[in-house]
Tab-separated table of C-alpha atoms in Angstrom:
chain	number	residue	atom	x	y	z
A	1396	MET	CA	-15.873	-140.685	0.025
A	1397	MET	CA	-18.729	-138.608	1.441
A	1398	ARG	CA	-19.668	-141.402	3.846
A	1399	PHE	CA	-16.047	-141.605	4.981
A	1400	LEU	CA	-15.865	-137.837	5.537
A	1401	LEU	CA	-19.161	-137.817	7.445
A	1402	SER	CA	-17.899	-140.642	9.653
A	1403	VAL	CA	-14.566	-138.976	10.410
A	1404	ALA	CA	-16.318	-135.631	10.956
A	1405	THR	CA	-18.690	-137.202	13.476
A	1406	LEU	CA	-15.779	-138.747	15.392
A	1407	VAL	CA	-13.498	-135.688	15.243
A	1408	GLY	CA	-16.413	-133.427	16.131
A	1409	THR	CA	-17.000	-135.492	19.259
A	1410	ILE	CA	-13.352	-135.793	20.284
A	1411	VAL	CA	-12.152	-132.226	19.660
A	1412	GLY	CA	-14.110	-130.341	22.246
A	1413	VAL	CA	-13.798	-128.930	25.704
A	1414	GLY	CA	-11.003	-131.344	26.645
A	1415	MET	CA	-8.679	-129.582	24.235
A	1416	PHE	CA	-9.136	-126.304	26.096
A	1417	GLY	CA	-8.016	-127.927	29.343
A	1418	LEU	CA	-4.815	-129.376	27.891
A	1419	PRO	CA	-2.599	-126.243	27.971
A	1420	ALA	CA	-3.271	-125.680	31.683
A	1421	VAL	CA	-2.543	-129.272	32.710
A	1422	THR	CA	0.487	-129.397	30.400
A	1423	ALA	CA	1.904	-126.333	32.143
A	1424	GLU	CA	1.196	-128.047	35.465
A	1425	ALA	CA	2.679	-131.441	34.591
A	1426	GLY	CA	5.649	-130.331	32.468
A	1427	TRP	CA	6.778	-131.526	29.038
A	1428	LEU	CA	8.421	-134.764	30.177
A	1429	SER	CA	5.386	-135.925	32.119
A	1430	ILE	CA	2.940	-134.979	29.370
A	1431	ALA	CA	5.093	-136.728	26.739
A	1432	LEU	CA	5.188	-139.962	28.750
A	1433	ILE	CA	1.451	-139.779	29.437
A	1434	THR	CA	0.751	-139.178	25.738
A	1435	LEU	CA	2.830	-142.219	24.732
A	1436	ILE	CA	0.560	-144.310	26.957
A	1437	VAL	CA	-2.783	-142.637	26.339
A	1438	LEU	CA	-2.694	-142.340	22.531
A	1439	PRO	CA	-2.372	-146.079	21.745
A	1440	VAL	CA	-4.757	-146.986	24.577
A	1441	VAL	CA	-7.439	-144.666	23.193
A	1442	ALA	CA	-6.936	-145.874	19.615
A	1443	LEU	CA	-7.105	-149.548	20.621
A	1444	THR	CA	-10.197	-149.173	22.801
A	1445	HIS	CA	-12.017	-147.255	20.065
A	1446	LEU	CA	-11.020	-149.865	17.500
A	1447	ALA	CA	-12.226	-152.622	19.832
A	1448	TYR	CA	-15.589	-150.889	20.231
A	1449	ALA	CA	-15.936	-150.582	16.455
A	1450	HIS	CA	-15.243	-154.316	16.303
A	1451	VAL	CA	-18.007	-154.975	18.838
A	1452	VAL	CA	-20.460	-153.002	16.702
A	1453	VAL	CA	-19.532	-155.094	13.660
A	1454	LEU	CA	-19.808	-158.377	15.583
A	1455	THR	CA	-23.216	-157.562	17.071
A	1456	SER	CA	-26.289	-157.811	14.863
A	1457	SER	CA	-28.591	-155.740	17.082
A	1458	ARG	CA	-28.143	-152.000	17.610
A	1459	ALA	CA	-27.257	-150.906	21.137
A	1460	ARG	CA	-24.980	-148.691	23.198
A	1461	LEU	CA	-22.244	-149.779	25.595
A	1462	PRO	CA	-24.675	-150.934	28.336
A	1463	GLY	CA	-26.606	-152.980	25.777
A	1464	TYR	CA	-23.455	-154.599	24.418
A	1465	ALA	CA	-22.240	-155.302	27.956
A	1466	GLY	CA	-25.536	-156.957	28.861
A	1467	LEU	CA	-25.588	-159.010	25.674
A	1468	TRP	CA	-22.034	-160.323	25.913
A	1469	LEU	CA	-21.132	-160.154	29.629
A	1470	GLY	CA	-24.443	-160.308	31.519
A	1471	ARG	CA	-26.766	-158.113	33.562
A	1472	SER	CA	-24.201	-157.016	36.180
A	1473	ALA	CA	-21.858	-155.760	33.468
A	1474	LYS	CA	-24.772	-153.881	31.900
A	1475	ARG	CA	-25.395	-152.016	35.169
A	1476	VAL	CA	-21.718	-151.100	35.512
A	1477	ALA	CA	-21.608	-149.952	31.898
A	1478	PHE	CA	-24.724	-147.830	32.291
A	1479	ALA	CA	-23.395	-146.133	35.434
A	1480	SER	CA	-20.010	-145.497	33.832
A	1481	GLN	CA	-21.331	-144.190	30.532
A	1482	ALA	CA	-24.109	-142.156	32.113
A	1483	LEU	CA	-21.621	-140.400	34.412
A	1484	GLY	CA	-19.247	-139.859	31.532
A	1485	LEU	CA	-21.873	-138.444	29.205
A	1486	VAL	CA	-23.431	-136.208	31.848
A	1487	GLY	CA	-20.002	-134.984	32.976
A	1488	SER	CA	-19.016	-134.264	29.387
A	1489	SER	CA	-22.237	-132.431	28.577
A	1490	LEU	CA	-21.860	-130.412	31.774
A	1491	ALA	CA	-18.337	-129.351	30.809
A	1492	TYR	CA	-19.524	-128.339	27.336
A	1493	LEU	CA	-22.342	-126.259	28.787
A	1494	VAL	CA	-19.958	-124.512	31.196
A	1495	VAL	CA	-17.267	-123.606	28.688
A	1496	GLY	CA	-19.364	-123.445	25.518
A	1497	GLY	CA	-21.896	-121.171	27.188
A	1498	SER	CA	-19.082	-118.931	28.426
A	1499	PHE	CA	-17.478	-118.727	24.971
A	1500	LEU	CA	-20.822	-117.955	23.327
A	1501	THR	CA	-21.544	-115.233	25.894
A	1502	GLN	CA	-18.207	-113.524	25.194
A	1503	PHE	CA	-18.720	-113.914	21.447
A	1504	ILE	CA	-22.189	-112.336	21.443
A	1505	SER	CA	-21.254	-109.682	24.029
A	1506	SER	CA	-18.851	-108.082	21.575
A	1507	VAL	CA	-21.944	-106.939	19.655
A	1508	LEU	CA	-24.789	-107.135	22.157
A	1509	PRO	CA	-23.968	-107.486	25.874
A	1510	ILE	CA	-25.758	-110.457	27.434
A	1511	PRO	CA	-25.395	-112.174	30.824
A	1512	LEU	CA	-23.683	-115.541	31.160
A	1513	TRP	CA	-26.978	-117.349	31.625
A	1514	GLY	CA	-28.139	-115.928	28.291
A	1515	GLY	CA	-25.214	-117.481	26.435
A	1516	VAL	CA	-25.739	-120.800	28.202
A	1517	ALA	CA	-29.452	-120.723	27.338
A	1518	ILE	CA	-28.777	-120.082	23.634
A	1519	PHE	CA	-26.106	-122.807	23.556
A	1520	PHE	CA	-28.480	-125.247	25.262
A	1521	LEU	CA	-31.512	-124.494	23.074
A	1522	ALA	CA	-29.588	-124.622	19.788
A	1523	GLY	CA	-28.105	-127.971	20.759
A	1524	ALA	CA	-31.464	-129.372	21.842
A	1525	ILE	CA	-33.062	-128.465	18.499
A	1526	LEU	CA	-30.347	-130.176	16.438
A	1527	VAL	CA	-30.316	-133.241	18.701
A	1528	TRP	CA	-34.068	-133.600	18.255
A	1529	ARG	CA	-33.643	-133.586	14.465
A	1530	GLY	CA	-31.373	-136.630	14.571
A	1531	VAL	CA	-27.907	-137.984	13.912
A	1532	LYS	CA	-27.703	-137.412	10.154
A	1533	SER	CA	-28.345	-133.684	10.494
A	1534	ILE	CA	-25.707	-133.669	13.239
A	1535	ALA	CA	-23.196	-135.500	11.041
A	1536	ARG	CA	-23.708	-133.067	8.162
A	1537	ALA	CA	-23.449	-130.095	10.520
A	1538	GLU	CA	-20.200	-131.496	11.899
A	1539	LEU	CA	-18.696	-132.011	8.453
A	1540	VAL	CA	-18.959	-128.239	7.972
A	1541	MET	CA	-18.142	-127.324	11.581
A	1542	VAL	CA	-15.073	-129.550	11.821
A	1543	GLY	CA	-13.613	-128.020	8.666
A	1544	ILE	CA	-14.173	-124.518	10.021
A	1545	MET	CA	-12.839	-125.547	13.419
A	1546	LEU	CA	-9.562	-126.964	12.081
A	1547	CYS	CA	-9.060	-123.894	9.911
A	1548	ALA	CA	-9.717	-121.741	12.972
A	1549	ILE	CA	-6.827	-123.355	14.854
A	1550	VAL	CA	-4.502	-122.483	11.977
A	1551	VAL	CA	-5.823	-118.907	11.824
A	1552	LEU	CA	-5.348	-118.483	15.582
A	1553	GLY	CA	-1.801	-119.767	15.234
A	1554	ILE	CA	-1.019	-117.270	12.482
A	1555	ALA	CA	-2.582	-114.409	14.466
A	1556	ALA	CA	-0.608	-115.411	17.553
A	1557	LEU	CA	2.760	-115.533	15.747
A	1558	PRO	CA	3.818	-111.974	16.717
A	1559	SER	CA	3.330	-112.846	20.397
A	1560	TRP	CA	4.537	-116.450	20.162
A	1561	GLN	CA	7.903	-117.185	21.779
A	1562	SER	CA	9.684	-120.516	22.001
A	1563	ALA	CA	11.097	-119.351	25.337
A	1564	ASN	CA	7.603	-119.646	26.790
A	1565	LEU	CA	7.547	-123.319	25.810
A	1566	ALA	CA	11.031	-123.886	27.207
A	1567	ALA	CA	9.947	-122.338	30.508
A	1568	ILE	CA	7.293	-125.032	31.034
A	1569	SER	CA	8.408	-127.381	33.812
A	1570	PHE	CA	6.889	-129.668	36.399
A	1571	THR	CA	5.032	-127.491	38.915
A	1572	GLY	CA	2.367	-129.779	40.313
A	1573	THR	CA	0.967	-133.233	39.737
A	1574	PRO	CA	0.686	-135.182	36.457
A	1575	TRP	CA	-2.468	-137.036	37.475
A	1576	ARG	CA	-4.896	-134.366	36.343
A	1577	ALA	CA	-3.092	-134.259	33.001
A	1578	TYR	CA	-3.732	-137.988	32.520
A	1579	GLY	CA	-7.474	-137.635	33.063
A	1580	VAL	CA	-7.790	-134.529	30.899
A	1581	LEU	CA	-5.757	-136.106	28.073
A	1582	ILE	CA	-7.934	-139.234	28.118
A	1583	PHE	CA	-11.002	-136.993	27.994
A	1584	SER	CA	-9.627	-134.842	25.184
A	1585	LEU	CA	-9.057	-137.868	22.913
A	1586	TRP	CA	-12.159	-139.905	23.777
A	1587	GLY	CA	-14.982	-140.332	21.301
A	1588	MET	CA	-15.996	-143.931	21.924
A	1589	SER	CA	-19.613	-143.128	22.678
A	1590	VAL	CA	-20.205	-142.060	19.084
A	1591	ILE	CA	-18.782	-145.192	17.417
A	1592	PRO	CA	-22.281	-146.666	16.800
A	1593	GLU	CA	-23.254	-143.375	15.100
A	1594	VAL	CA	-20.102	-143.597	13.012
A	1595	ALA	CA	-21.169	-147.081	11.939
A	1596	GLU	CA	-24.467	-145.622	10.709
A	1597	VAL	CA	-22.844	-143.403	8.117
A	1598	SER	CA	-19.740	-145.410	7.198
A	1599	SER	CA	-18.962	-148.711	5.581
A	1600	ARG	CA	-18.137	-151.360	8.170
A	1601	ARG	CA	-15.125	-152.512	6.200
A	1602	ASN	CA	-13.340	-149.175	6.713
A	1603	LEU	CA	-14.296	-148.557	10.354
A	1604	GLY	CA	-10.656	-149.091	11.307
A	1605	GLU	CA	-9.496	-146.326	8.985
A	1606	VAL	CA	-12.247	-144.028	10.254
A	1607	VAL	CA	-11.285	-144.634	13.894
A	1608	ALA	CA	-7.555	-144.204	13.260
A	1609	GLY	CA	-8.103	-141.088	11.163
A	1610	GLY	CA	-10.448	-139.542	13.709
A	1611	VAL	CA	-8.158	-140.130	16.696
A	1612	ILE	CA	-4.996	-138.982	14.902
A	1613	CYS	CA	-6.597	-135.837	13.446
A	1614	SER	CA	-8.010	-134.962	16.857
A	1615	PHE	CA	-4.637	-135.442	18.554
A	1616	LEU	CA	-2.823	-133.277	16.008
A	1617	ALA	CA	-5.416	-130.510	16.318
A	1618	SER	CA	-5.166	-130.553	20.117
A	1619	ALA	CA	-1.351	-130.632	20.066
A	1620	LEU	CA	-1.273	-127.611	17.760
A	1621	PHE	CA	-3.632	-125.716	20.054
A	1622	VAL	CA	-1.450	-126.523	23.094
A	1623	LEU	CA	1.673	-125.212	21.335
A	1624	ILE	CA	-0.130	-122.034	20.286
A	1625	ALA	CA	-1.614	-121.325	23.719
A	1626	LEU	CA	1.561	-122.038	25.709
A	1627	GLY	CA	3.815	-120.266	23.225
A	1628	VAL	CA	1.807	-117.057	23.607
A	1629	SER	CA	1.314	-117.227	27.366
A	1630	ASP	CA	3.979	-115.602	29.502
A	1631	GLY	CA	3.722	-117.995	32.413
A	1632	ALA	CA	0.038	-117.442	33.147
A	1633	ILE	CA	-2.477	-119.739	31.480
A	1634	SER	CA	-6.191	-119.746	32.226
A	1635	ALA	CA	-8.063	-122.973	32.904
A	1636	ASP	CA	-9.771	-122.850	29.497
A	1637	ALA	CA	-6.622	-121.523	27.722
A	1638	LEU	CA	-8.660	-119.416	25.301
A	1639	GLY	CA	-9.175	-116.705	27.915
A	1640	SER	CA	-5.442	-116.118	28.397
A	1641	LEU	CA	-4.735	-116.594	24.689
A	1642	SER	CA	-7.261	-113.918	23.730
A	1643	MET	CA	-5.466	-111.358	25.920
A	1644	HIS	CA	-2.561	-111.374	23.450
A	1645	LEU	CA	-4.709	-110.967	20.346
A	1646	GLY	CA	-6.567	-108.061	18.776
A	1647	LYS	CA	-10.292	-107.536	19.191
A	1648	GLY	CA	-11.179	-109.077	15.841
A	1649	VAL	CA	-9.053	-112.152	16.437
A	1650	ARG	CA	-10.426	-112.446	19.973
A	1651	LEU	CA	-13.912	-112.539	18.525
A	1652	PHE	CA	-12.793	-115.153	16.025
A	1653	GLY	CA	-11.202	-117.193	18.817
A	1654	PHE	CA	-14.340	-117.289	20.920
A	1655	GLY	CA	-16.316	-118.240	17.816
A	1656	PHE	CA	-13.903	-121.115	17.312
A	1657	GLY	CA	-14.397	-122.116	20.943
A	1658	VAL	CA	-18.148	-122.225	20.449
A	1659	LEU	CA	-17.777	-124.473	17.392
A	1660	ALA	CA	-15.358	-126.840	19.127
A	1661	THR	CA	-17.608	-127.354	22.133
A	1662	PHE	CA	-20.915	-127.266	20.279
A	1663	THR	CA	-20.095	-130.136	17.898
A	1664	SER	CA	-19.209	-132.441	20.788
A	1665	TYR	CA	-22.226	-131.353	22.813
A	1666	LEU	CA	-24.521	-132.212	19.907
A	1667	THR	CA	-23.233	-135.717	19.390
A	1668	LEU	CA	-22.857	-136.738	23.023
A	1669	THR	CA	-26.352	-135.562	23.878
A	1670	ARG	CA	-27.715	-137.592	20.975
A	1671	VAL	CA	-25.751	-140.632	22.193
A	1672	THR	CA	-27.339	-140.267	25.636
A	1673	VAL	CA	-30.805	-140.127	24.085
A	1674	ASP	CA	-30.159	-143.279	22.063
A	1675	MET	CA	-28.677	-145.130	25.037
A	1676	LEU	CA	-31.823	-144.489	27.073
A	1677	ARG	CA	-34.073	-145.436	24.136
A	1678	TYR	CA	-32.385	-148.567	22.835
A	1679	ASP	CA	-30.773	-150.037	25.959
A	1680	PHE	CA	-33.385	-149.143	28.575
A	1681	HIS	CA	-36.482	-148.789	26.379
A	1682	ILE	CA	-37.373	-145.319	27.655
A	1683	GLY	CA	-39.657	-143.232	25.442
A	1684	THR	CA	-38.157	-140.793	22.959
A	1685	VAL	CA	-39.452	-137.648	24.655
A	1686	ALA	CA	-38.453	-138.789	28.160
A	1687	SER	CA	-34.987	-139.784	26.898
A	1688	PHE	CA	-34.555	-136.426	25.181
A	1689	ILE	CA	-35.578	-134.469	28.278
A	1690	SER	CA	-33.304	-136.533	30.556
A	1691	ALA	CA	-30.288	-136.183	28.267
A	1692	THR	CA	-30.619	-132.426	27.843
A	1693	VAL	CA	-31.972	-131.201	31.178
A	1694	ILE	CA	-29.875	-133.124	33.757
A	1695	PRO	CA	-26.534	-131.437	32.809
A	1696	LEU	CA	-28.292	-128.059	32.845
A	1697	ILE	CA	-29.650	-128.725	36.348
A	1698	LEU	CA	-26.164	-129.675	37.586
A	1699	LEU	CA	-24.787	-126.437	36.151
A	1700	LEU	CA	-27.486	-124.426	37.897
A	1701	MET	CA	-26.566	-126.241	41.136
A	1702	GLY	CA	-23.017	-124.850	40.918
A	1703	PHE	CA	-20.974	-127.681	39.390
A	1704	ASN	CA	-18.764	-125.485	37.218
A	1705	ASP	CA	-15.108	-126.489	37.885
A	1706	PHE	CA	-14.598	-127.980	34.464
A	1707	ILE	CA	-10.927	-129.065	34.812
A	1708	THR	CA	-11.820	-131.265	37.788
A	1709	VAL	CA	-14.804	-132.630	35.872
A	1710	LEU	CA	-12.549	-133.447	32.913
A	1711	ALA	CA	-9.902	-135.191	35.014
A	1712	ILE	CA	-12.267	-137.404	37.002
A	1713	THR	CA	-14.538	-138.159	34.062
A	1714	GLY	CA	-11.582	-139.007	31.829
A	1715	ALA	CA	-9.598	-141.227	34.165
A	1716	VAL	CA	-12.406	-142.968	36.052
A	1717	SER	CA	-15.591	-143.024	33.981
A	1718	LEU	CA	-13.970	-143.318	30.563
A	1719	GLY	CA	-11.358	-145.687	31.968
A	1720	LEU	CA	-14.120	-148.043	33.103
A	1721	GLU	CA	-15.701	-147.787	29.657
A	1722	GLY	CA	-12.427	-148.810	28.048
A	1723	ILE	CA	-12.006	-151.824	30.329
A	1724	LEU	CA	-15.536	-153.029	29.617
A	1725	VAL	CA	-15.086	-152.596	25.869
A	1726	MET	CA	-11.926	-154.714	25.837
A	1727	MET	CA	-13.710	-157.451	27.794
A	1728	ILE	CA	-16.762	-157.305	25.506
A	1729	GLU	CA	-14.621	-157.456	22.374
A	1730	GLU	CA	-12.782	-160.522	23.658
A	1731	ARG	CA	-16.050	-162.367	24.319
A	1732	ALA	CA	-17.617	-161.307	21.006
A	1733	VAL	CA	-14.605	-162.457	18.983
A	1734	ARG	CA	-14.528	-165.778	20.818
A	1735	GLU	CA	-18.200	-166.473	20.144
A	1736	ARG	CA	-18.384	-165.115	16.579
A	1737	PRO	CA	-14.916	-165.669	15.103
A	1738	GLN	CA	-16.288	-165.951	11.565
A	1739	LEU	CA	-17.371	-162.285	11.659
A	1740	LYS	CA	-14.195	-160.712	13.026
A	1741	ILE	CA	-12.459	-158.134	10.858
A	1742	PHE	CA	-9.095	-157.979	12.670
A	1743	HIS	CA	-7.119	-159.820	15.333
A	1744	MET	CA	-6.079	-158.215	18.614
A	1745	PRO	CA	-3.536	-160.314	20.556
A	1746	SER	CA	-4.529	-161.181	24.125
A	1747	PHE	CA	-1.411	-159.583	25.598
A	1748	VAL	CA	-2.298	-156.257	23.930
A	1749	ARG	CA	-5.853	-156.399	25.268
A	1750	ASN	CA	-4.627	-157.268	28.772
A	1751	ALA	CA	-2.009	-154.505	28.701
A	1752	VAL	CA	-4.667	-151.925	27.818
A	1753	ILE	CA	-6.904	-153.132	30.658
A	1754	LEU	CA	-3.994	-152.999	33.122
A	1755	LEU	CA	-3.024	-149.457	32.122
A	1756	LEU	CA	-6.613	-148.243	32.454
A	1757	CYS	CA	-6.905	-149.869	35.899
A	1758	ILE	CA	-3.721	-148.120	37.023
A	1759	GLY	CA	-5.048	-144.805	35.696
A	1760	ILE	CA	-8.326	-145.187	37.599
A	1761	SER	CA	-6.501	-146.038	40.830
A	1762	LEU	CA	-4.080	-143.114	40.577
A	1763	GLU	CA	-6.846	-140.617	39.792
A	1764	LEU	CA	-8.956	-141.785	42.739
A	1765	LEU	CA	-5.950	-141.563	45.072
A	1766	ALA	CA	-5.165	-138.072	43.758
A	1767	THR	CA	-8.795	-136.995	44.206
A	1768	ILE	CA	-8.851	-137.970	47.890
A	1769	GLY	CA	-5.481	-136.280	48.453
A	1770	VAL	CA	-3.235	-139.323	48.864
A	1771	LEU	CA	-1.094	-138.353	45.853
C-alpha cells in the first residue's frame, strides 16, 4: 500500500502544479461549453498516452527517458525529436513553476518579513535544488506529505470562500475569446508523463495502470474543484494565476494559507520535473551527474532572468505543441514495443484507439501553432 501511495503521490505531485492555476483564466476566456468539449477530448487522450508510456517502461529492460526509448524502438532521428520535445517541455514547465512558485512564496513570506520578488524566487530555486540533488525517493516521500496537505488546502480554500461564492458568477461565464489557449493549458495541467519512469521505481509494475488512472483522475478532480472555487468567487475579473484574484475575497489568514498552498502545488511539480531532466541527461545522453544537475536547474532560472515570465503563454504552447509531440511519440513507441515483445505486454490497446489519439494530438498541435502566429 505504501508503494502504491508513493507512486500516486509522485504522479499527482507532478500533475497538480502551475497548470491548475491557469485553468480558471482560460475557462473564463473559452466558456463552459468549449471547456467541456475540450475536457472530453483531453482527459482520455492524457490517460491513454500516460498508460502507453507506462507500458513502454514495462516492455523495455533498460532504464531510459523518452529520448532513450525513442532511440531504442524508433531510431536515432526519433531520439533527436524526442529530446527536443521533452527538453522544451521540461524547461518550459520548470520556468513556469519558478515564475509562479517564486511569486507565491514571496507573497507568503512577505506577510511576516517583506522580501523582494527575486528573494522568493531564490529561496524556491535553492530549496528545490537541494531536494533534487538528494534523489527521487526523498522527493517521493516529500510529495506523499505535500500532496495530502495540498488536497486538503483546496478543500479549506473552498470552505473559506463559501461566503463570497456565488453560482451566478459561474453562470456568467461565456465565450469571450479563443478556446485554443484553453486546450494547451488543460493538456499541461493534466500532464505528468515525464515522471512515469520514476513512478515505476516505487511501484509494482503489475499495478502501473491503476497508479496512472488514479493519478490522472485525482489530479483532474482537484483542478476542477479549484476552477469552481476561483470562478465562483470572482466577480468577472480573474487574474492569470487565479490565486491573486481569489485572495482578494478572503481574509488575511486565509490569504496566507492560500499562498502557502500555491507554493506547495508548484514546488512538488518543480522538484520532480527537475529530477526527470537530470536523469534524462544522465541516462539518455551520458552527461555527468554534476553537469546534468546544473543544466536542469540553471537554464530555467536564466530564462526567467532574461524576461520570459508570461506563464499562460508558456503553458499553452508547451502543453499543445511540446507535450503533444511527446504523446505522439509515445503512442508510436508503444506500438513498436508491443509488436516486438508481445509476450511481455500487460494490456492491449486497439490500433484504432492509438491512431485516434495521434490524430487528435496532431490537430491540437496544428491549431495551437496557427493561433500562436495569429491565423486563428
